[in-house]
Amino acid sequence: MAIIRFILHDNSQHDIDSENGVSVMQLARQSNFPGILAECGGLCSCATCHVHIAPEWIERLPAMEDLERDTLEFAEHVDEYSRLSCQIQVTDVLDGLVVHVPESQY
Ligand code: FES
């Protein structure tokens, strides 16, 4: 169980309670947040679930797999805080995670 904070392009903040094992992408879709299209449904092949992780959290996430790194090349405005939200599974240790949805995806 964790609370994930989404910050949308208009700087609105939304704290969402999540069960463990749900991806951050699924959480965003269930919450109807704009900007997370997730066109491939979580198969790590579209990059439309791109998010920026708050700097204080980026090192605390599981390491990125090669497939995620390759797919991220399709996203816009990628930086060192970029991740694909479908590849981040919620666990207790992610309680308080802060995720920014890029303005370019609206
Ligand atoms: S939902 Fe397609 S890469 Fe994440």
Tab-separated table of C-alpha atoms and ligand atoms in Angstrom, residues 25 38-49 71 84-87, ligand 1:
chain	number	residue	atom	x	y	z
A	25	MET	CA	0.525	3.842	-15.351
A	38	ALA	CA	-0.656	4.102	-22.415
A	39	GLU	CA	-1.489	3.053	-25.956
A	40	CYS	CA	0.291	-0.314	-25.709
A	41	GLY	CA	-1.433	-1.222	-22.469
A	42	GLY	CA	1.763	-1.581	-20.497
A	43	LEU	CA	3.823	-3.684	-22.915
A	44	CYS	CA	6.677	-1.161	-22.896
A	45	SER	CA	6.397	-0.422	-26.596
A	46	CYS	CA	4.732	3.002	-26.987
A	47	ALA	CA	6.268	5.504	-24.521
A	48	THR	CA	2.921	7.287	-24.100
A	49	CYS	CA	3.130	6.634	-20.365
A	71	THR	CA	11.342	2.587	-25.684
A	84	LEU	CA	7.898	4.769	-18.289
A	85	SER	CA	5.169	4.602	-15.686
A	86	CYS	CA	4.016	1.163	-16.861
A	87	GLN	CA	7.339	-0.242	-15.717
B	1	FES	S1	2.062	1.943	-21.671
B	1	FES	FE1	3.158	1.769	-23.518
B	1	FES	S2	5.227	1.976	-22.904
B	1	FES	FE2	4.102	2.169	-21.068
